[in-house]
C-alpha cells in the first residue's frame, strides 16, 4: 500500500495531466484560440442572394482568411440579405471601395465571402457598409437556365 | 432496506431501476464536505483515475492509429485526405473519446468499485462503519461518485490527446500529410464550445453514470463470492447499455 502522501501526489499529477490536455487540445485542435485572440470590427454588405453562405463562414482577401461571417439576416426594406462581416482588427486598412463576392471553394465546397480591394485611400471602419457586392452563384439556377435554353433552341 | 434484491421478485428490473434512483437520492441527501471527505475524494481520484491511465493511454493511441488508417482510406476515395485532421478531431471529441473512455472506465474502475463495496458488505465492514457512527453513504459512496465525475472527463481528454498523437503519427509520418494541413484544417473546422466542451460534458455525465451503477450494484450485492462476481458483471453490462443510451439522448440535445 502506498503512503497517503504519494497517493495524493499521484492524484494531483493525474488531474494536472487532464487540465494540461484540456488546454493543449482547446488551443491546438479547435478554433477557440483565434476566437479569444485579438479584437475585430464589423462591416456589413447587402447581397441579393447569399446561397449557401452560413454564419461562421470565412471572409477572405487574396485567399487569406481575415474574418468570419457574423450574422445573416433579411433586410426589411430592400428584402435583400444583409450580411455582417467580422474582420480581424489587424486588417484595418481595407479601402473604402472594397467589393465583396460570395464564392464556393471547390465545386461543391463550402461558400465564403471574398473581398476585392479597391483603390481609395480612405479605409473601412466599424459599422461601414460595402456597396459593391456580387451574389452567390446558385448552381440550380445555372443548370435550369442552361437546360431551358437548350430546350427552346431545340423547339425553335 | 439494504438487503440484496432477489431476481425472483416480480418486476425485478423496474424495482432495480427504482432502487438505484432511491440509492442516489440517499447518497446526495447527506452530502457534506469535511476535510475527511476531500481526502477520501482525492484518494478515490487516484484509485479510479490515475490507476486507469495505462489502459486509457494505450487504447487511445491505438484507436487514433486505426481511426486514421480507416478514415484515410475512405477519404482517399473522394480525394479529400486533407480533411483528415478535422474528421479525426470531430469524431474523437464529440463521440469516441467520451464513449470509449466511459466503457473502458467501467471495465477498469467500475468493476473494482463494485467488487470493493460488495466485499465490504460481505465482510460486514459497512455495518461496522455504521456502528462507529460513520455514515457509509458519506464515507464510501459519495467520494466514489464524485471521483467518477472528475476522473472520466480527465481520462477522456487524455484519450483524445493520445488518439490525436496516434493520428498525427499515422497521417503525417506514414502518409505524408503536412502537419500544417493536419492542425490547420482541424482548427478551422472544430468549434471550441459546440464540439469540444460538449464532448467534455458528455464525459462528465458518463463518469457519473458509471460510478453510480458501480456503487449501486456493489452496495446491493449478495454477501457471497458469487454475489460479488454477479455485481461486477452487472456493473459492466448496465454501464455499457446506460452510457450508449444516454449518449444518444445527450448528443441529440447538445449537438
Short mmCIF file of C-alpha atoms in Angstrom, two decimals:
data_model
loop_
_atom_site.label_atom_id
_atom_site.label_comp_id
_atom_site.label_asym_id
_atom_site.label_seq_id
_atom_site.Cartn_x
_atom_site.Cartn_y
_atom_site.Cartn_z
CA UNK A 1 0.00 0.00 0.00
CA UNK A 2 1.37 3.36 -0.99
CA UNK A 3 1.55 6.12 1.57
CA UNK A 4 -1.23 8.71 1.65
CA UNK A 5 1.16 11.40 0.52
CA UNK A 6 2.15 9.50 -2.56
CA UNK A 7 -1.48 8.75 -3.42
CA UNK A 8 -2.47 12.40 -3.16
CA UNK A 9 0.54 13.42 -5.21
CA UNK A 10 -0.31 10.96 -7.98
CA UNK A 11 -3.96 12.03 -7.95
CA UNK A 12 -2.82 15.65 -8.27
CA UNK A 13 -0.48 14.78 -11.13
CA UNK A 14 -3.28 12.91 -12.86
CA UNK A 15 -5.68 15.87 -12.65
CA UNK A 16 -2.91 18.20 -13.78
CA UNK A 17 -2.36 15.96 -16.81
CA UNK A 18 -6.08 16.21 -17.55
CA UNK A 19 -6.01 20.01 -17.31
CA UNK A 20 -2.88 20.09 -19.47
CA UNK A 21 -4.66 18.01 -22.11
CA UNK A 22 -7.66 20.37 -21.88
CA UNK A 23 -5.53 23.45 -22.50
CA UNK A 24 -3.46 21.86 -25.24
CA UNK A 25 -6.43 20.42 -27.11
CA UNK A 26 -8.59 23.53 -26.84
CA UNK A 27 -5.80 25.73 -28.17
CA UNK A 28 -4.24 23.40 -30.72
CA UNK A 29 -7.13 21.33 -32.01
CA UNK A 30 -10.08 23.74 -32.04
CA UNK A 31 -10.80 27.16 -33.46
CA UNK A 32 -11.02 28.54 -29.93
CA UNK A 33 -7.59 30.19 -29.91
CA UNK A 34 -8.38 32.59 -32.76
CA UNK A 35 -11.73 33.49 -31.18
CA UNK A 36 -10.13 34.60 -27.91
CA UNK A 37 -7.33 36.31 -29.82
CA UNK A 38 -7.33 39.92 -30.98
CA UNK A 39 -10.39 42.11 -31.43
CA UNK A 40 -12.45 42.61 -34.54
CA UNK A 41 -14.66 45.18 -36.21
CA UNK A 42 -17.92 44.78 -38.11
CA UNK A 43 -18.77 45.82 -41.63
CA UNK A 44 -21.94 44.92 -43.49
CA UNK A 45 -22.80 44.11 -47.07
CA UNK A 46 -26.08 43.51 -48.88
CA UNK A 47 -26.43 40.64 -51.32
CA UNK A 48 -29.44 39.76 -53.48
CA UNK A 49 -28.75 36.09 -52.73
CA UNK A 50 -26.38 34.52 -50.22
CA UNK A 51 -26.86 30.97 -51.48
CA UNK A 52 -25.39 28.51 -49.00
CA UNK A 53 -23.38 31.04 -47.00
CA UNK A 54 -23.62 30.40 -43.26
CA UNK A 55 -22.81 32.28 -40.09
CA UNK A 56 -19.24 31.37 -39.25
CA UNK A 57 -18.14 31.09 -42.88
CA UNK A 58 -14.74 32.55 -43.75
CA UNK A 59 -14.07 36.02 -45.13
CA UNK A 60 -11.06 36.03 -47.43
CA UNK A 61 -8.98 38.66 -49.13
CA UNK A 62 -6.42 37.45 -51.66
CA UNK A 63 -7.01 33.97 -50.29
CA UNK A 64 -6.06 34.93 -46.74
CA UNK A 65 -8.72 34.45 -44.07
CA UNK A 66 -9.21 37.84 -42.41
CA UNK A 67 -12.53 37.32 -40.65
CA UNK A 68 -15.81 35.44 -40.41
CA UNK A 69 -19.45 35.94 -41.30
CA UNK A 70 -21.11 37.02 -38.08
CA UNK A 71 -24.77 37.42 -38.96
CA UNK A 72 -27.04 36.87 -41.94
CA UNK A 73 -30.48 38.49 -41.86
CA UNK A 74 -33.10 39.71 -44.27
CA UNK A 75 -33.14 43.49 -44.71
CA UNK A 76 -36.75 44.57 -44.04
CA UNK A 77 -36.77 47.44 -46.55
CA UNK A 78 -34.85 46.18 -49.54
CA UNK A 79 -35.65 42.49 -48.95
CA UNK A 80 -32.01 41.72 -49.60
CA UNK A 81 -29.78 39.57 -47.44
CA UNK A 82 -27.82 41.70 -45.02
CA UNK A 83 -24.55 40.05 -44.09
CA UNK A 84 -22.47 41.30 -41.18
CA UNK A 85 -18.78 40.51 -41.51
CA UNK A 86 -16.49 40.41 -38.51
CA UNK A 87 -12.98 41.42 -39.65
CA UNK A 88 -9.89 40.98 -37.51
CA UNK A 89 -8.59 44.31 -36.16
CA UNK A 90 -5.17 43.58 -37.64
CA UNK A 91 -6.65 44.23 -41.09
CA UNK A 92 -7.97 47.78 -40.66
CA UNK A 93 -6.51 49.12 -43.89
CA UNK A 94 -9.25 47.90 -46.27
CA UNK A 95 -10.02 50.60 -48.89
CA UNK A 96 -13.44 52.28 -48.77
CA UNK A 97 -14.45 50.90 -52.20
CA UNK A 98 -13.65 47.27 -51.42
CA UNK A 99 -16.12 44.92 -53.10
CA UNK A 100 -17.49 41.65 -51.76
CA UNK A 101 -18.46 38.47 -53.60
CA UNK A 102 -19.67 35.07 -52.48
CA UNK A 103 -17.66 32.20 -53.93
CA UNK A 104 -17.60 28.46 -53.44
CA UNK A 105 -14.38 26.70 -52.54
CA UNK A 106 -14.17 23.80 -54.95
CA UNK A 107 -17.18 22.72 -56.99
CA UNK A 108 -19.40 21.71 -54.09
CA UNK A 109 -17.38 23.01 -51.14
CA UNK A 110 -18.48 25.49 -48.50
CA UNK A 111 -19.15 29.08 -49.51
CA UNK A 112 -17.15 32.07 -48.37
CA UNK A 113 -17.05 35.84 -48.80
CA UNK A 114 -14.15 37.11 -50.91
CA UNK A 115 -13.20 40.77 -50.60
CA UNK A 116 -11.61 42.53 -53.53
CA UNK A 117 -9.66 45.67 -52.53
CA UNK A 118 -10.46 48.91 -54.31
CA UNK A 119 -8.21 51.91 -54.91
CA UNK A 120 -9.34 54.61 -52.48
CA UNK A 121 -7.07 55.74 -49.68
CA UNK A 122 -9.98 56.07 -47.23
CA UNK A 123 -10.45 52.87 -45.23
CA UNK A 124 -13.47 50.95 -43.99
CA UNK A 125 -14.25 51.41 -40.29
CA UNK A 126 -16.52 49.68 -37.81
CA UNK A 127 -20.17 49.80 -38.93
CA UNK A 128 -19.42 50.74 -42.53
CA UNK A 129 -21.19 49.17 -45.46
CA UNK A 130 -19.70 47.59 -48.56
CA UNK A 131 -21.58 48.94 -51.59
CA UNK A 132 -20.27 46.78 -54.41
CA UNK A 133 -21.38 43.18 -53.99
CA UNK A 134 -21.76 40.14 -56.15
CA UNK A 135 -24.20 37.45 -55.05
CA UNK A 136 -23.66 33.75 -54.79
CA UNK A 137 -23.90 31.69 -57.92
CA UNK A 138 -26.79 29.30 -57.38
CA UNK A 139 -25.91 26.11 -59.19
CA UNK A 140 -29.55 25.05 -59.69
CA UNK A 141 -30.38 28.35 -61.41
CA UNK A 142 -27.43 28.00 -63.74
CA UNK A 143 -28.35 24.43 -64.62
CA UNK A 144 -32.02 25.20 -65.18
CA UNK A 145 -31.12 28.22 -67.31
CA UNK A 146 -28.86 26.03 -69.42
CA UNK A 147 -31.48 23.29 -69.71
CA UNK A 148 -34.37 25.57 -70.63
CA UNK A 149 -32.22 27.46 -73.10
CA UNK A 150 -31.31 24.26 -74.89
CA UNK A 151 -34.99 23.21 -74.81
CA UNK A 152 -36.08 26.34 -76.62
CA UNK A 153 -33.27 26.03 -79.09
CA UNK A 154 -34.42 22.53 -79.92
CA UNK A 155 -38.02 23.69 -80.15
CA UNK A 156 -37.13 26.65 -82.36
CA UNK B 1 -33.60 -1.56 3.19
CA UNK B 2 -30.11 -2.57 2.17
CA UNK B 3 -30.67 -6.27 1.61
CA UNK B 4 -29.90 -7.52 -1.90
CA UNK B 5 -32.70 -7.65 -4.42
CA UNK B 6 -33.57 -11.18 -5.48
CA UNK B 7 -34.25 -11.96 -9.11
CA UNK B 8 -37.39 -13.88 -8.15
CA UNK B 9 -39.49 -10.84 -7.28
CA UNK B 10 -41.89 -9.76 -9.99
CA UNK B 11 -40.98 -6.67 -11.98
CA UNK B 12 -37.36 -7.15 -10.94
CA UNK B 13 -35.84 -4.74 -13.47
CA UNK B 14 -38.31 -1.99 -12.68
CA UNK B 15 -37.69 -2.44 -8.96
CA UNK B 16 -33.98 -2.25 -9.54
CA UNK B 17 -34.32 0.98 -11.51
CA UNK B 18 -36.34 2.46 -8.68
CA UNK B 19 -33.87 1.21 -6.09
CA UNK B 20 -30.95 2.80 -7.95
CA UNK B 21 -32.79 6.12 -8.03
CA UNK B 22 -33.60 5.99 -4.31
CA UNK B 23 -29.99 4.99 -3.65
CA UNK B 24 -28.78 8.08 -5.49
CA UNK B 25 -31.13 10.32 -3.54
CA UNK B 26 -29.90 8.82 -0.28
CA UNK B 27 -26.29 9.35 -1.33
CA UNK B 28 -26.87 13.01 -2.06
CA UNK B 29 -29.29 13.72 0.76
CA UNK B 30 -26.44 13.85 3.23
CA UNK B 31 -23.83 15.47 1.01
CA UNK B 32 -21.26 17.12 3.25
CA UNK B 33 -17.79 18.43 2.61
CA UNK B 34 -15.44 17.99 5.51
CA UNK B 35 -11.69 17.52 5.46
CA UNK B 36 -12.05 13.73 5.51
CA UNK B 37 -14.42 13.92 2.55
CA UNK B 38 -11.85 15.81 0.49
CA UNK B 39 -9.08 13.40 1.47
CA UNK B 40 -11.21 10.43 0.54
CA UNK B 41 -12.21 12.09 -2.76
CA UNK B 42 -8.55 12.64 -3.67
CA UNK B 43 -7.75 9.04 -2.77
CA UNK B 44 -10.58 7.84 -5.00
CA UNK B 45 -9.47 10.08 -7.87
CA UNK B 46 -6.15 8.28 -7.58
CA UNK B 47 -7.71 4.81 -7.49
CA UNK B 48 -10.24 5.23 -10.28
CA UNK B 49 -8.44 7.90 -12.33
CA UNK B 50 -4.68 7.68 -12.10
CA UNK B 51 -4.72 3.89 -11.98
CA UNK B 52 -6.74 3.81 -15.24
CA UNK B 53 -4.12 5.85 -17.08
CA UNK B 54 -2.24 2.92 -18.61
CA UNK B 55 -5.26 1.42 -20.35
CA UNK B 56 -6.54 4.84 -21.48
CA UNK B 57 -3.18 5.95 -22.88
CA UNK B 58 -2.51 2.73 -24.80
CA UNK B 59 -6.07 2.30 -26.06
CA UNK B 60 -6.24 5.98 -27.02
CA UNK B 61 -3.09 5.76 -29.10
CA UNK B 62 -4.21 2.66 -30.96
CA UNK B 63 -7.73 3.96 -31.51
CA UNK B 64 -6.15 7.08 -33.04
CA UNK B 65 -3.97 4.95 -35.30
CA UNK B 66 -6.72 2.69 -36.58
CA UNK B 67 -9.25 5.53 -36.90
CA UNK B 68 -6.80 7.48 -39.05
CA UNK B 69 -5.96 4.42 -41.10
CA UNK B 70 -9.62 3.69 -41.86
CA UNK B 71 -10.64 7.31 -42.38
CA UNK B 72 -7.63 7.97 -44.60
CA UNK B 73 -8.60 5.07 -46.81
CA UNK B 74 -12.19 6.29 -47.08
CA UNK B 75 -11.23 9.93 -47.67
CA UNK B 76 -8.70 8.99 -50.34
CA UNK B 77 -11.56 7.61 -52.44
CA UNK B 78 -13.00 11.14 -52.56
CA UNK B 79 -9.63 12.83 -52.81
CA UNK B 80 -10.28 14.59 -49.53
CA UNK B 81 -7.38 13.32 -47.43
CA UNK B 82 -6.53 16.90 -46.40
CA UNK B 83 -9.57 16.95 -44.14
CA UNK B 84 -8.24 14.02 -42.11
CA UNK B 85 -7.45 16.21 -39.08
CA UNK B 86 -10.98 17.59 -38.94
CA UNK B 87 -12.65 14.21 -39.31
CA UNK B 88 -10.37 12.74 -36.66
CA UNK B 89 -10.84 15.55 -34.12
CA UNK B 90 -14.60 15.79 -34.61
CA UNK B 91 -15.21 12.07 -34.24
CA UNK B 92 -12.92 11.91 -31.21
CA UNK B 93 -14.15 14.97 -29.32
CA UNK B 94 -17.82 14.52 -29.99
CA UNK B 95 -18.24 10.78 -29.78
CA UNK B 96 -15.40 8.31 -29.50
CA UNK B 97 -13.37 9.71 -26.60
CA UNK B 98 -16.25 10.09 -24.11
CA UNK B 99 -17.92 6.81 -25.01
CA UNK B 100 -14.83 4.60 -25.25
CA UNK B 101 -13.34 6.16 -22.13
CA UNK B 102 -16.56 5.53 -20.22
CA UNK B 103 -16.70 1.90 -21.31
CA UNK B 104 -13.01 1.31 -20.54
CA UNK B 105 -13.55 3.10 -17.23
CA UNK B 106 -16.47 0.77 -16.43
CA UNK B 107 -14.23 -2.22 -17.09
CA UNK B 108 -11.21 -0.92 -15.23
CA UNK B 109 -12.58 1.17 -12.35
CA UNK B 110 -16.31 0.39 -12.22
CA UNK B 111 -15.68 -3.29 -11.60
CA UNK B 112 -13.14 -2.58 -8.89
CA UNK B 113 -15.52 -0.16 -7.14
CA UNK B 114 -18.41 -2.61 -7.11
CA UNK B 115 -16.22 -5.56 -6.07
CA UNK B 116 -14.74 -3.44 -3.28
CA UNK B 117 -18.10 -2.30 -1.92
CA UNK B 118 -19.59 -5.78 -2.42
CA UNK B 119 -16.77 -7.25 -0.35
CA UNK B 120 -17.23 -4.56 2.30
CA UNK B 121 -20.86 -5.62 2.50
CA UNK B 122 -19.96 -9.35 2.59
CA UNK B 123 -17.36 -8.87 5.32
CA UNK B 124 -19.73 -6.58 7.26
CA UNK B 125 -17.40 -3.61 7.08
CA UNK B 126 -20.30 -1.34 6.11
CA UNK B 127 -22.19 -2.41 9.25
CA UNK B 128 -19.04 -1.85 11.29
CA UNK B 129 -18.77 1.71 9.97
CA UNK B 130 -22.37 2.36 10.92
CA UNK B 131 -21.74 1.01 14.41
CA UNK B 132 -18.91 3.53 14.72
CA UNK B 133 -21.46 6.22 13.78
CA UNK B 134 -19.76 6.80 10.43
CA UNK B 135 -22.26 7.04 7.62
CA UNK B 136 -21.06 4.66 4.88
CA UNK B 137 -23.05 6.64 2.30
CA UNK B 138 -20.98 9.66 3.18
CA UNK B 139 -17.63 7.94 3.61
CA UNK B 140 -17.78 5.23 0.93
CA UNK B 141 -20.37 6.11 -1.70
CA UNK B 142 -20.15 9.87 -2.16
CA UNK B 143 -16.38 10.12 -2.78
CA UNK B 144 -16.56 7.35 -5.38
CA UNK B 145 -19.45 9.04 -7.19
CA UNK B 146 -17.69 12.40 -7.32
CA UNK B 147 -14.35 10.82 -8.24
CA UNK B 148 -16.01 9.33 -11.33
CA UNK B 149 -17.35 12.74 -12.38
CA UNK B 150 -13.85 14.22 -12.04
CA UNK B 151 -11.84 11.34 -13.44
CA UNK B 152 -13.73 10.45 -16.62
CA UNK B 153 -13.51 13.92 -18.27
CA UNK B 154 -9.80 14.00 -17.44
CA UNK B 155 -9.33 10.48 -18.84
CA UNK B 156 -11.38 11.39 -21.90
CA UNK B 157 -9.13 14.40 -22.55
CA UNK B 158 -6.04 12.25 -22.22
CA UNK B 159 -7.65 9.70 -24.53
CA UNK B 160 -8.28 12.43 -27.15
CA UNK B 161 -4.73 13.69 -26.80
CA UNK B 162 -3.21 10.23 -27.29
CA UNK B 163 -5.55 9.43 -30.18
CA UNK B 164 -4.63 12.70 -31.92
CA UNK B 165 -0.95 11.88 -31.42
CA UNK B 166 -1.60 8.44 -32.92
CA UNK B 167 -3.44 10.08 -35.81
CA UNK B 168 -0.68 12.65 -36.26
CA UNK B 169 1.90 9.87 -36.35
CA UNK B 170 -0.01 7.91 -38.98
CA UNK B 171 -1.15 10.81 -41.17
CA UNK B 172 1.98 12.92 -41.03
CA UNK B 173 4.85 10.47 -40.72
CA UNK B 174 3.46 7.50 -42.62
CA UNK B 175 1.10 9.11 -45.15
CA UNK B 176 2.95 12.35 -45.75
CA UNK B 177 0.17 14.86 -44.92
CA UNK B 178 1.85 18.08 -43.84
CA UNK B 179 1.49 18.89 -40.13
CA UNK B 180 0.26 22.37 -41.07
CA UNK B 181 -2.62 20.87 -43.07
CA UNK B 182 -3.39 18.42 -40.27
CA UNK B 183 -3.67 21.03 -37.49
CA UNK B 184 -4.84 23.96 -39.63
CA UNK B 185 -7.79 22.10 -41.10
CA UNK B 186 -8.71 20.98 -37.60
CA UNK B 187 -8.52 24.49 -36.14
CA UNK B 188 -10.61 25.89 -38.97
CA UNK B 189 -13.47 23.44 -38.53
CA UNK B 190 -13.63 22.30 -34.89
CA UNK B 191 -15.57 24.63 -32.62
CA UNK B 192 -14.41 25.10 -29.05
CA UNK B 193 -17.80 25.18 -27.33
CA UNK B 194 -20.03 23.08 -29.53
CA UNK B 195 -17.67 20.24 -30.38
CA UNK B 196 -15.01 20.22 -27.70
CA UNK B 197 -16.76 21.30 -24.50
CA UNK B 198 -19.94 19.46 -25.50
CA UNK B 199 -17.95 16.24 -25.61
CA UNK B 200 -16.39 17.05 -22.25
CA UNK B 201 -19.85 17.49 -20.72
CA UNK B 202 -20.81 14.10 -22.09
CA UNK B 203 -17.73 12.56 -20.47
CA UNK B 204 -18.70 14.02 -17.08
CA UNK B 205 -22.22 12.62 -17.43
CA UNK B 206 -20.84 9.18 -18.33
CA UNK B 207 -18.44 9.27 -15.38
CA UNK B 208 -21.37 9.94 -13.11
CA UNK B 209 -23.48 7.15 -14.61
CA UNK B 210 -20.74 4.52 -14.48
CA UNK B 211 -19.69 5.25 -10.90
CA UNK B 212 -23.32 5.44 -9.81
CA UNK B 213 -24.07 1.99 -11.24
CA UNK B 214 -20.83 0.61 -9.80
CA UNK B 215 -21.56 1.72 -6.24
CA UNK B 216 -25.20 0.72 -6.59
CA UNK B 217 -24.50 -2.86 -7.68
CA UNK B 218 -21.74 -3.21 -5.10
CA UNK B 219 -23.97 -1.86 -2.34
CA UNK B 220 -26.77 -4.34 -3.09
CA UNK B 221 -24.52 -7.33 -3.87
CA UNK B 222 -25.39 -10.62 -2.17
CA UNK B 223 -22.83 -11.13 0.59
CA UNK B 224 -21.28 -14.16 -1.12
CA UNK B 225 -18.42 -14.67 -3.57
CA UNK B 226 -20.98 -15.38 -6.25
CA UNK B 227 -22.93 -12.26 -5.38
CA UNK B 228 -19.85 -10.04 -5.72
CA UNK B 229 -18.97 -11.67 -9.04
CA UNK B 230 -22.52 -11.03 -10.27
CA UNK B 231 -22.37 -7.41 -9.12
CA UNK B 232 -19.20 -6.69 -11.11
CA UNK B 233 -20.67 -8.30 -14.22
CA UNK B 234 -23.89 -6.34 -13.86
CA UNK B 235 -21.88 -3.12 -13.45
CA UNK B 236 -20.17 -3.57 -16.81
CA UNK B 237 -23.32 -4.62 -18.66
CA UNK B 238 -25.53 -1.91 -17.19
CA UNK B 239 -22.84 0.74 -17.67
CA UNK B 240 -22.34 -0.11 -21.34
CA UNK B 241 -26.09 -0.02 -22.02
CA UNK B 242 -26.70 3.14 -19.99
CA UNK B 243 -23.73 5.00 -21.50
CA UNK B 244 -24.74 4.25 -25.09
CA UNK B 245 -28.39 5.12 -24.42
CA UNK B 246 -27.59 8.37 -22.63
CA UNK B 247 -25.05 9.13 -25.36
CA UNK B 248 -27.81 9.20 -27.94
CA UNK B 249 -30.04 11.42 -25.82
CA UNK B 250 -27.23 13.83 -24.91
CA UNK B 251 -25.97 14.01 -28.50
CA UNK B 252 -29.45 14.84 -29.71
CA UNK B 253 -29.80 17.55 -27.06
CA UNK B 254 -26.32 19.07 -27.30
CA UNK B 255 -25.38 18.93 -30.95
#
